[in-house]
Amino acid sequence: MADLKNLKGISEADRKLLEQAEEWLGAEPTKLGPVKNLFWGRVKEDFYFPYPTTEAREQAECDQLLARLDEYLRAEHPSVLIDQEQHIPEWVIGRLFELGVLGMTIPKEFGGLGMGITSYNRVLERIGMSCGSTAVVVSAHQSIGCKAVMLFGTDEQKRRWLPKLAREWLSAFCLSEPNVGCDAGGQETRCELSADGAHYVLNGEKKWATSGALAGLFTVMAKQKTKDGKERVTALVCHPGMPGVEIFQKNRSKCGIRGTWQARIRFHDVRVPRDHLLGQEGKGLNIALSCLNYGRCTLSAGMLGGARFVRDQAIKWAQTRFQFGKALADKELVRQKIARMCAYDYAIDAVLYMTTGMLDRKDEDHQVETALCKVVCSELGWRVVNDGVQIMGGESYMTENEVERVFRDSRINLIVEGANEVMQSYIFGYGGKALAEQMLGVKTALLWDGDQSFGANLSRMIGGALNARLMSKAVPLGLEVFLGIRRRPSRITRVLAELAPVGERLARQASELTYQFKAMSKALDVKILDRQTVQARVADVAIWLHAWACTLSKLDADTRAHQAKGNGGDPEFERDRAAAVHFFDLAEREIEQRIRELYVNTDESMLAAADAALRYSDQLPNSSFVIPERSPIARGTGRTPRQEGITQFPGYPMVTQENSHAVATTGRGY
């Protein structure tokens, strides 16, 4: 298989980026996941069918936990006050520990409930229906904060820390920095092993560490020069009481998820014991990315819960709000939004729990799927909430109806855990990597190279043509790329007969995806690495196809369950079935639009307009604008944002390891 880093004409910056990506992501799995197969035009049924289920005992335990949680959220949880006062009271954190919510994925031997990822996301979905801030705090604690210890900690580390994290301590994940957002490998925080090898010396600054001011344990990512002389990321466990740890800003006032606290933390020559190393030196980025796979799911679960609350509220409003002598629900444009909300909601549910099922069954290849889950759930969830706001009109803007809070809380989901635009490029690049490398190998072996002599070209091309294995790949590729002959669609055999036509449509569109990926790769060659609009369109086709496959699998499972009950009238099932059918139509229209835009688009005028806007902005003084605090070209030249009237969150004396328990469980410092 050819190496994309050897692609002719590739820039040095792109070559370096590919090298870094390969190092971060690790070796290609031996069995490609479902989305990578879609790029090859294959719908692999064994990934999608049957729809994942949870073992009966755990399902019952989770149902019981959800019942207790539901009672608490309805009767006690102060969602409005949390948003208005911009903090989650200490007694709320205590109740969540008491219910077991904050330790539900930690193994029972360490004091947790030992539940799987699907059960955990069901709980996050229910919390998200009531309070986005609380959902984020619970997610940050278990999905990323203490997940690294669960996945990569030694037995001794787990015995030392997990009981505290299950019952007492909140935890924080320290990855982002003033200069590090989606570029997780660009860490500026550094650590060095001491001369005696007993500890690491940690220096740097972290930003956006959710619950950092309240946590008893931090997972910190830092650059380290490893034994081979390369700069790599290492993961360390720190505590707030370590000398040199400074929590200099507990929180900043925000648009949404206002009850969450994102700390800014400085590390001044912090001596971290060597036994606080997680995994191996230089493997921290792999640890971080592994944790983010779980965080992207729980973010999605919280989004699903919020969207469902708004959907149900908006539909009831449409039925009972009258204008011009009729209920809003009688108006076709309102009905369009109602149908769309239900369709997107069903698809979000299908994608989320397909992904958690993959994680629970420990599929080897799931990184693209978790990224895609985050994009689908955040984007479609945001659309559901936006439609609900529009249906309710001015009343949706009123605080007491709680819809406007979900609207504010939801917007961040398109940004965090990897901005959706970054995820589109990632899904295109990593999802299509294996196929692109095969295409490059065929091209290198069989096509004319202007940089080689006639004899060298002839020898290479004849040798390639005599290679039967190579030609078995080259011939169908050539038929597609040069003649436009699409590959034969996959056969979908594991669905009910009544759903078979939907599966056939899905398979045809998957065949179209692989053709368009190959056609664009041929047309643009190395330039495709810089054409993010093209990447996004192809990625979107894969995204909608995966959502379609997940939705089909869920509908198949729901229909079988409904038929097993006697096929009687069930309004909820009928709503969901109609919503799924509508989603298939919506997905097909979206796919067709993205493919059309590959050939008919506004890219040329868009780039010209962007260039003109940038030239004009260059003339405006930086002093009139907020500038990134660590900008490499304009640091210190921007205006200072005004703080009058903005809630401030003063610091408090540095905590120690001895009183970390009190900070984590009582919220001292509020």
XYZ file of C-alpha atoms in Angstrom:
670
model
C 0.000 0.000 0.000
C 1.379 3.430 -0.947
C 2.149 6.144 1.572
C 0.214 9.407 1.199
C 3.217 11.309 2.550
C 4.982 10.422 -0.724
C 2.249 11.970 -2.863
C 3.952 14.005 -5.598
C 3.620 17.753 -5.131
C 2.648 17.560 -1.470
C 3.793 20.548 0.571
C 6.218 20.093 3.428
C 3.583 21.409 5.866
C 1.042 18.813 4.667
C 3.655 16.052 4.791
C 4.477 16.959 8.379
C 0.787 17.084 9.281
C 0.262 13.579 7.861
C 3.258 12.293 9.816
C 1.878 13.796 13.019
C -1.595 12.394 12.368
C -0.222 8.890 11.808
C 1.773 9.136 15.036
C -1.213 10.429 17.008
C -3.725 7.929 15.639
C -1.456 4.901 15.745
C -1.468 1.916 13.418
C -4.390 1.326 11.079
C -6.749 -1.285 12.598
C -6.739 -4.707 10.982
C -10.508 -4.596 10.489
C -11.862 -1.356 9.037
C -14.871 0.128 10.824
C -18.243 0.787 9.180
C -17.552 4.341 7.980
C -14.236 3.434 6.354
C -16.094 0.668 4.544
C -18.612 3.227 3.293
C -15.741 5.073 1.604
C -15.057 1.829 -0.285
C -18.737 1.728 -1.265
C -19.510 -1.152 1.097
C -22.330 -1.304 3.637
C -20.978 -3.898 6.078
C -24.065 -5.404 7.640
C -22.247 -7.104 10.488
C -21.463 -3.697 11.991
C -25.008 -2.371 11.759
C -27.297 -5.380 12.220
C -28.766 -6.293 14.554
C -29.013 -3.022 16.442
C -26.944 -3.197 19.683
C -28.653 -4.210 22.909
C -27.634 -4.168 26.562
C -27.419 -7.279 28.718
C -30.702 -7.762 30.612
C -29.242 -7.481 34.118
C -27.496 -4.202 33.398
C -30.549 -2.904 31.552
C -32.638 -3.513 34.680
C -30.036 -1.877 36.943
C -29.872 1.145 34.673
C -33.672 1.399 34.559
C -33.720 1.489 38.365
C -31.036 4.167 38.451
C -32.935 6.207 35.866
C -36.095 5.993 37.963
C -34.264 7.352 41.029
C -32.552 10.007 38.932
C -35.799 11.059 37.272
C -37.454 11.532 40.657
C -34.546 13.671 41.848
C -34.437 15.791 38.674
C -38.171 16.461 38.743
C -38.477 17.154 42.464
C -35.177 18.681 43.588
C -32.775 19.695 40.857
C -32.490 23.524 40.594
C -31.937 23.824 36.838
C -33.045 27.459 36.547
C -31.013 28.577 39.568
C -27.922 26.771 38.286
C -28.180 28.724 35.048
C -29.023 32.047 36.670
C -26.478 31.872 39.502
C -23.799 30.273 37.298
C -22.794 27.439 39.572
C -23.916 23.983 40.607
C -24.460 23.938 44.401
C -22.336 21.575 46.443
C -25.383 19.630 47.601
C -26.208 18.788 43.966
C -22.755 17.269 43.443
C -23.232 15.363 46.689
C -26.596 13.992 45.533
C -25.120 12.860 42.225
C -22.368 10.988 44.051
C -24.994 9.528 46.398
C -27.129 8.339 43.472
C -24.067 6.714 41.924
C -24.258 8.839 38.777
C -20.731 10.223 39.135
C -19.224 6.755 39.497
C -21.484 4.632 37.352
C -18.827 3.497 34.823
C -16.121 2.899 37.440
C -15.813 -0.843 38.200
C -17.646 -2.123 41.268
C -14.401 -3.294 42.850
C -13.390 0.367 43.112
C -16.704 1.624 44.457
C -18.518 2.427 41.215
C -21.589 0.877 39.612
C -19.618 -0.882 36.866
C -22.058 -0.034 34.089
C -21.295 0.121 30.377
C -21.102 3.055 28.002
C -24.658 2.661 26.703
C -26.145 2.780 30.210
C -23.986 5.779 31.056
C -25.225 7.644 27.999
C -28.837 6.853 28.841
C -28.246 8.615 32.164
C -26.561 11.571 30.425
C -29.523 11.820 28.052
C -31.928 12.058 30.985
C -29.812 14.684 32.737
C -29.602 16.637 29.467
C -33.393 16.858 29.350
C -33.333 18.832 32.605
C -29.982 20.604 32.836
C -27.251 20.972 30.234
C -24.760 22.290 32.786
C -25.092 19.227 34.993
C -24.814 16.913 31.996
C -21.508 18.554 31.050
C -20.083 18.254 34.567
C -21.022 14.570 34.801
C -19.627 13.944 31.318
C -16.371 15.816 31.946
C -15.795 13.846 35.151
C -16.309 10.311 33.827
C -15.818 10.511 30.070
C -12.535 12.401 30.063
C -11.556 13.449 33.603
C -11.052 10.045 35.184
C -11.365 7.920 32.034
C -7.612 7.975 31.473
C -7.054 6.322 34.861
C -9.699 3.702 34.057
C -8.246 2.912 30.629
C -4.507 3.363 31.136
C -3.852 3.343 34.882
C -1.864 0.586 36.530
C -3.591 -1.667 39.054
C -1.982 0.328 41.857
C -3.096 3.646 40.349
C -6.643 2.387 39.999
C -6.722 1.199 43.614
C -5.347 4.546 44.761
C -7.578 6.931 42.820
C -10.734 5.279 41.474
C -12.488 4.835 44.855
C -12.105 8.573 45.460
C -13.324 9.381 41.952
C -16.331 7.083 42.352
C -17.560 8.593 45.622
C -15.824 11.853 46.505
C -13.606 13.664 44.017
C -14.542 15.423 40.824
C -11.840 15.188 38.167
C -10.640 17.471 35.379
C -9.068 16.899 31.965
C -6.274 19.365 31.202
C -5.693 19.346 27.448
C -6.657 22.743 25.984
C -4.324 25.731 26.307
C -4.370 29.382 25.212
C -2.749 28.246 21.944
C -4.218 24.746 21.806
C -7.796 23.935 20.863
C -8.544 21.353 18.181
C -4.793 21.073 17.528
C -4.336 18.698 20.441
C -0.778 17.841 19.451
C 0.412 21.433 19.770
C 0.904 21.330 23.537
C 3.107 24.088 24.976
C 2.948 22.776 28.534
C 6.133 20.776 29.118
C 7.438 18.138 31.476
C 10.961 16.836 32.015
C 12.129 13.827 33.966
C 14.317 14.872 36.890
C 17.985 13.899 36.952
C 17.341 11.250 39.608
C 14.357 9.872 37.672
C 12.056 10.212 40.689
C 9.626 12.798 39.326
C 8.616 14.956 36.373
C 8.981 18.735 36.460
C 5.833 20.251 34.946
C 5.492 23.805 33.600
C 2.770 25.446 31.539
C -0.800 26.647 31.497
C -4.158 24.974 30.807
C -7.460 26.513 29.812
C -11.109 25.373 29.734
C -10.553 22.617 32.326
C -14.155 21.837 33.292
C -14.491 21.521 37.098
C -10.770 22.229 37.431
C -11.342 24.565 40.387
C -13.321 21.853 42.194
C -11.393 18.739 41.252
C -9.300 16.454 43.395
C -7.453 15.028 40.383
C -6.248 16.416 37.040
C -5.202 14.438 33.973
C -2.583 16.720 32.396
C -1.128 16.499 28.888
C 2.386 17.876 28.422
C 5.117 17.769 25.777
C 8.226 15.797 26.672
C 11.461 15.057 24.839
C 11.512 11.270 24.771
C 14.551 9.001 24.629
C 14.654 9.064 20.826
C 14.960 12.862 20.922
C 11.449 13.545 19.596
C 8.861 15.834 21.164
C 5.819 13.837 22.203
C 2.889 14.243 24.596
C 2.968 12.525 27.984
C -0.012 12.136 30.357
C 0.442 12.824 34.074
C -1.910 12.740 37.057
C -1.748 15.827 39.273
C -3.580 17.036 42.356
C -4.492 20.628 43.217
C -2.436 20.503 46.415
C 0.879 19.870 44.691
C 3.264 22.814 45.242
C 3.341 24.970 42.134
C -0.239 24.271 41.013
C -2.062 27.588 40.672
C -5.756 27.757 39.829
C -5.681 31.425 38.883
C -9.141 31.616 37.319
C -11.998 29.392 38.438
C -14.457 30.282 35.679
C -15.608 32.876 33.191
C -19.184 33.965 32.569
C -20.581 32.225 29.483
C -23.484 32.230 27.027
C -24.581 28.688 27.904
C -23.782 25.755 30.208
C -23.393 28.561 32.716
C -23.362 26.272 35.743
C -20.165 24.566 34.604
C -16.845 25.993 35.727
C -13.893 25.983 33.345
C -10.677 26.709 35.202
C -7.386 28.183 34.087
C -4.459 26.459 35.754
C -0.743 27.252 35.811
C 1.961 24.745 36.660
C 5.174 26.246 38.097
C 7.933 23.632 38.446
C 5.415 21.136 39.776
C 7.201 17.979 40.903
C 4.956 15.124 39.780
C 5.994 11.727 41.191
C 7.018 9.267 38.514
C 4.323 6.834 39.635
C 1.785 9.460 38.482
C 2.682 8.725 34.844
C -0.287 7.312 32.905
C 0.604 4.704 30.330
C 3.987 5.273 28.731
C 6.051 8.369 28.135
C 5.196 9.938 24.802
C 1.836 8.157 24.528
C -0.258 10.924 26.059
C -1.905 12.064 22.870
C -3.190 8.574 22.203
C -4.580 8.598 25.754
C -6.229 11.973 25.165
C -7.788 10.916 21.869
C -9.043 7.670 23.424
C -10.774 9.631 26.179
C -12.293 12.045 23.658
C -13.956 9.103 21.920
C -16.052 8.649 25.065
C -16.542 12.381 25.611
C -17.955 12.812 22.114
C -20.649 10.252 22.912
C -21.700 11.757 26.225
C -21.798 15.228 24.694
C -24.167 13.713 22.146
C -26.332 12.148 24.864
C -26.750 15.470 26.647
C -27.651 17.084 23.324
C -30.232 14.383 22.626
C -31.871 14.942 26.004
C -32.102 18.702 25.505
C -33.424 18.336 21.961
C -36.098 15.889 23.117
C -37.287 18.292 25.784
C -37.619 21.080 23.213
C -39.252 18.803 20.635
C -41.983 17.679 23.020
C -42.530 21.181 24.397
C -42.731 22.738 20.930
C -45.171 20.130 19.593
C -47.495 20.574 22.559
C -47.256 24.349 22.083
C -48.128 24.029 18.399
C -51.246 22.028 19.279
C -52.504 24.503 21.883
C -51.403 27.881 20.479
C -53.979 29.412 18.103
C -53.344 32.122 15.496
C -55.676 33.286 12.737
C -58.353 30.976 14.098
C -56.315 27.772 13.834
C -53.814 25.870 15.908
C -50.210 26.347 14.817
C -50.066 22.580 14.262
C -52.532 22.991 11.374
C -50.072 25.155 9.439
C -48.015 23.241 6.889
C -44.742 25.076 7.603
C -45.130 24.267 11.300
C -45.906 20.637 10.471
C -42.745 20.599 8.376
C -40.732 21.570 11.458
C -42.544 19.043 13.649
C -41.782 16.218 11.196
C -38.179 17.329 10.860
C -37.683 17.515 14.630
C -39.019 13.992 15.070
C -36.938 12.646 12.164
C -33.715 14.175 13.454
C -34.441 13.077 17.013
C -34.886 9.456 15.942
C -31.673 9.559 13.902
C -29.676 11.128 16.747
C -30.858 8.355 19.052
C -29.968 5.716 16.449
C -26.447 7.049 15.826
C -25.668 7.629 19.501
C -26.600 4.182 20.745
C -25.106 2.446 17.717
C -21.833 4.161 18.662
C -22.037 3.307 22.354
C -22.841 -0.271 21.329
C -19.614 -0.327 19.321
C -17.689 0.920 22.362
C -19.370 -1.582 24.693
C -18.572 -4.494 22.395
C -15.017 -3.104 22.055
C -14.858 -2.779 18.287
C -11.253 -2.267 17.242
C -11.911 0.626 14.846
C -14.260 3.311 16.157
C -12.467 6.685 16.063
C -14.203 7.885 12.897
C -17.559 6.695 14.234
C -17.259 8.610 17.525
C -16.252 11.763 15.650
C -19.175 11.276 13.292
C -21.524 10.678 16.239
C -20.516 14.020 17.696
C -21.133 15.830 14.391
C -24.527 14.219 13.770
C -25.841 14.701 17.288
C -24.612 18.266 17.758
C -25.687 19.471 14.306
C -29.059 17.750 14.109
C -29.735 18.401 17.791
C -29.095 22.092 17.231
C -31.513 22.050 14.286
C -34.198 20.439 16.462
C -33.780 23.076 19.157
C -33.763 25.894 16.612
C -37.000 24.613 15.042
C -38.582 24.355 18.488
C -37.663 27.947 19.282
C -39.188 29.089 15.999
C -42.438 27.218 16.649
C -42.840 28.724 20.115
C -42.012 32.205 18.889
C -41.543 34.939 21.476
C -42.438 32.639 24.372
C -39.389 30.488 23.598
C -37.266 33.494 24.548
C -38.777 33.694 28.027
C -36.505 32.265 30.707
C -39.178 30.484 32.729
C -40.124 28.234 29.785
C -36.552 26.816 29.831
C -36.374 26.450 26.043
C -34.055 29.443 25.690
C -31.654 27.807 28.160
C -31.472 24.665 26.041
C -30.916 26.908 23.002
C -27.937 28.566 24.704
C -26.599 25.336 26.178
C -26.763 23.523 22.829
C -24.699 25.899 20.735
C -21.384 24.984 22.358
C -21.758 21.376 21.207
C -20.892 22.310 17.616
C -17.555 23.662 18.897
C -16.215 21.513 21.731
C -14.696 18.004 21.546
C -13.444 18.909 18.064
C -15.176 21.657 16.061
C -17.515 20.160 13.477
C -15.512 21.664 10.613
C -12.379 19.942 11.908
C -14.317 16.708 12.284
C -15.472 16.906 8.645
C -11.869 17.054 7.447
C -10.941 14.275 9.869
C -13.777 12.023 8.654
C -12.748 12.654 5.042
C -9.031 12.168 5.660
C -9.016 9.245 8.069
C -12.180 7.621 6.747
C -10.820 7.575 3.203
C -7.129 7.055 4.025
C -6.907 3.334 3.216
C -8.728 3.827 -0.092
C -6.585 6.840 -1.004
C -3.407 4.871 -0.325
C -4.560 2.042 -2.584
C -5.386 4.540 -5.330
C -1.950 6.113 -4.969
C -0.320 2.692 -5.207
C -2.145 1.916 -8.466
C -1.305 5.339 -9.878
C 2.365 5.000 -8.947
C 2.618 1.572 -10.552
C 0.660 2.091 -13.778
C 0.447 5.760 -14.808
C 2.993 7.909 -16.605
C 5.336 9.954 -14.421
C 6.675 13.063 -16.131
C 9.718 13.124 -13.839
C 10.926 9.697 -15.045
C 12.624 8.728 -18.269
C 10.771 6.897 -21.049
C 12.569 3.655 -20.218
C 11.920 3.900 -16.511
C 8.230 4.590 -17.104
C 7.923 1.714 -19.564
C 9.643 -0.765 -17.260
C 7.559 0.245 -14.257
C 4.248 0.228 -16.140
C 4.881 -3.173 -17.781
C 5.831 -4.628 -14.418
C 2.656 -3.283 -12.906
C 0.516 -4.590 -15.755
C 1.927 -8.098 -15.226
C 1.062 -8.025 -11.525
C -2.271 -9.889 -11.307
C -3.023 -8.735 -7.787
C -2.410 -5.106 -8.695
C -4.499 -5.347 -11.848
C -7.414 -6.868 -9.931
C -7.581 -3.568 -8.087
C -6.624 -1.316 -10.973
C -9.218 -2.491 -13.498
C -12.354 -1.743 -11.451
C -10.735 1.485 -10.257
C -10.089 2.522 -13.846
C -13.653 1.683 -14.857
C -14.904 3.997 -12.131
C -12.477 6.883 -12.488
C -12.166 7.006 -16.269
C -15.503 5.615 -17.453
C -17.774 6.572 -14.540
C -18.986 2.999 -14.035
C -20.114 2.694 -10.403
C -19.313 -0.381 -8.360
C -22.129 -2.837 -7.730
C -24.076 -1.828 -4.589
C -23.887 -3.971 -1.466
C -26.754 -6.332 -0.736
C -28.704 -5.508 2.431
C -30.150 -8.809 3.622
C -30.648 -8.437 7.360
C -33.715 -6.186 7.415
C -37.400 -6.945 7.298
C -38.825 -7.321 3.804
C -40.827 -4.114 4.178
C -37.592 -2.180 4.805
C -35.572 -3.807 2.014
C -36.189 -0.939 -0.471
C -34.729 1.520 2.036
C -31.646 -0.671 2.304
C -31.300 -0.772 -1.483
C -31.399 3.025 -1.651
C -28.737 3.192 1.056
C -26.469 0.759 -0.815
C -26.790 2.720 -4.074
C -25.790 5.937 -2.324
C -22.781 4.198 -0.715
C -21.689 3.151 -4.205
C -22.001 6.788 -5.244
C -19.873 7.928 -2.280
C -16.886 5.799 -3.277
C -17.173 6.966 -6.889
C -17.245 10.635 -5.903
C -14.294 10.202 -3.515
C -12.260 8.645 -6.320
C -13.401 11.187 -8.904
C -12.517 14.152 -6.698
C -9.166 12.595 -5.767
C -8.329 12.145 -9.457
C -9.515 15.608 -10.484
C -7.764 17.534 -7.707
C -4.829 15.216 -6.978
C -2.629 16.739 -4.258
C -4.704 19.948 -4.199
C -7.483 18.074 -2.428
C -5.456 18.347 0.804
C -6.195 22.098 0.831
C -9.759 21.984 -0.522
C -11.713 21.803 2.709
C -15.036 22.613 1.043
C -14.618 19.534 -1.155
C -13.536 17.438 1.822
C -16.563 18.604 3.810
C -19.013 17.719 1.035
C -17.620 14.208 0.646
C -17.487 13.791 4.442
C -21.099 14.940 4.715
C -22.160 12.212 2.297
C -20.464 9.647 4.538
C -22.023 11.238 7.624
C -25.558 11.077 6.229
C -25.014 7.530 4.979
C -23.842 6.312 8.383
C -26.776 8.050 10.072
C -29.081 6.411 7.511
C -27.639 2.944 8.209
C -27.925 3.401 11.984
C -31.509 4.641 11.648
C -32.436 1.722 9.414
C -30.985 -0.724 11.922
C -32.855 0.882 14.815
C -36.126 0.981 12.874
C -35.688 -2.692 11.956
C -35.160 -3.589 15.627
C -38.077 -1.416 16.796
C -40.392 -2.894 14.166
C -39.492 -6.451 15.134
C -40.101 -5.639 18.810
C -43.431 -4.011 17.949
C -44.534 -7.008 15.895
C -43.523 -9.365 18.696
C -45.926 -7.545 20.998
C -48.860 -8.298 18.710
C -48.616 -5.365 16.307
C -51.335 -3.431 18.133
C -51.817 0.309 17.987
C -48.917 2.203 19.578
C -48.790 5.976 18.930
C -45.150 6.224 20.005
C -44.061 3.495 17.591
C -46.134 5.002 14.774
C -44.564 8.407 15.424
C -41.073 6.919 15.366
C -41.668 4.813 12.263
C -42.984 7.801 10.325
C -40.078 9.905 11.617
C -37.532 7.329 10.438
C -39.096 7.108 6.985
C -38.999 10.898 6.752
C -35.348 10.860 7.828
C -34.423 8.515 4.981
C -35.914 11.019 2.534
C -34.181 13.956 4.222
C -30.839 12.127 4.205
C -31.168 11.259 0.514
C -31.880 14.883 -0.387
C -28.887 16.039 1.679
C -26.607 13.499 -0.022
C -27.792 14.500 -3.493
C -27.252 18.167 -2.674
C -23.672 17.595 -1.454
C -22.819 15.597 -4.582
C -24.308 18.272 -6.820
C -22.251 20.916 -5.005
C -19.056 19.041 -5.877
C -19.660 20.186 -9.463
C -21.956 23.208 -9.207
C -20.946 25.488 -6.370
C -19.988 29.027 -5.400
C -16.432 28.225 -4.316
C -14.755 30.613 -6.751
C -16.756 33.673 -5.726
C -16.597 32.559 -2.081
C -12.798 32.540 -2.106
C -12.688 35.912 -3.866
C -15.115 37.421 -1.340
C -13.121 35.994 1.571
C -9.878 37.402 0.148
C -11.444 40.832 -0.223
C -12.821 40.767 3.316
C -9.420 39.735 4.693
C -7.645 42.523 2.799
C -10.079 45.056 4.222
C -9.703 43.682 7.747
C -5.913 44.064 7.444
C -6.464 47.832 7.329
C -8.425 47.935 10.579
C -6.453 48.520 13.818
C -6.054 45.498 16.089
C -6.684 47.798 19.039
C -10.400 47.894 18.136
C -10.818 44.130 18.423
C -10.356 41.232 20.797
C -7.236 39.329 19.670
C -6.222 35.768 20.662
C -4.134 36.114 23.800
C -1.255 34.002 22.442
C -1.467 35.038 18.793
C 1.941 34.459 17.167
C 1.533 37.602 15.021
C -0.567 40.015 17.089
C -0.148 39.139 20.751
C -0.866 42.083 23.023
C -2.167 44.384 20.283
C -5.914 43.923 20.800
C -8.385 45.702 23.029
C -9.070 44.535 26.566
C -12.648 43.209 26.823
C -14.882 45.210 29.152
C -15.773 43.449 32.383
C -18.357 45.815 33.904
C -21.529 43.946 34.751
C -19.975 40.546 34.032
C -20.009 38.088 36.917
C -16.498 37.453 38.214
C -15.331 34.303 39.971
C -12.609 35.224 42.478
C -9.971 32.687 43.368
C -9.497 31.069 46.738
C -6.484 29.777 48.680
C -4.698 26.877 47.082
C -6.126 23.551 48.154
C -3.967 20.716 49.405
C -4.164 17.012 48.722
C -5.513 16.596 52.233
C -8.486 18.871 51.621
C -9.038 17.945 47.957
C -11.823 15.697 49.226
C -13.629 18.675 50.730
C -13.226 20.778 47.615
C -14.531 18.049 45.333
C -17.545 17.141 47.432
C -18.588 20.410 49.050
C -17.774 22.893 46.319
C -15.728 25.118 48.653
C -14.861 28.302 46.849
C -18.319 29.018 45.495
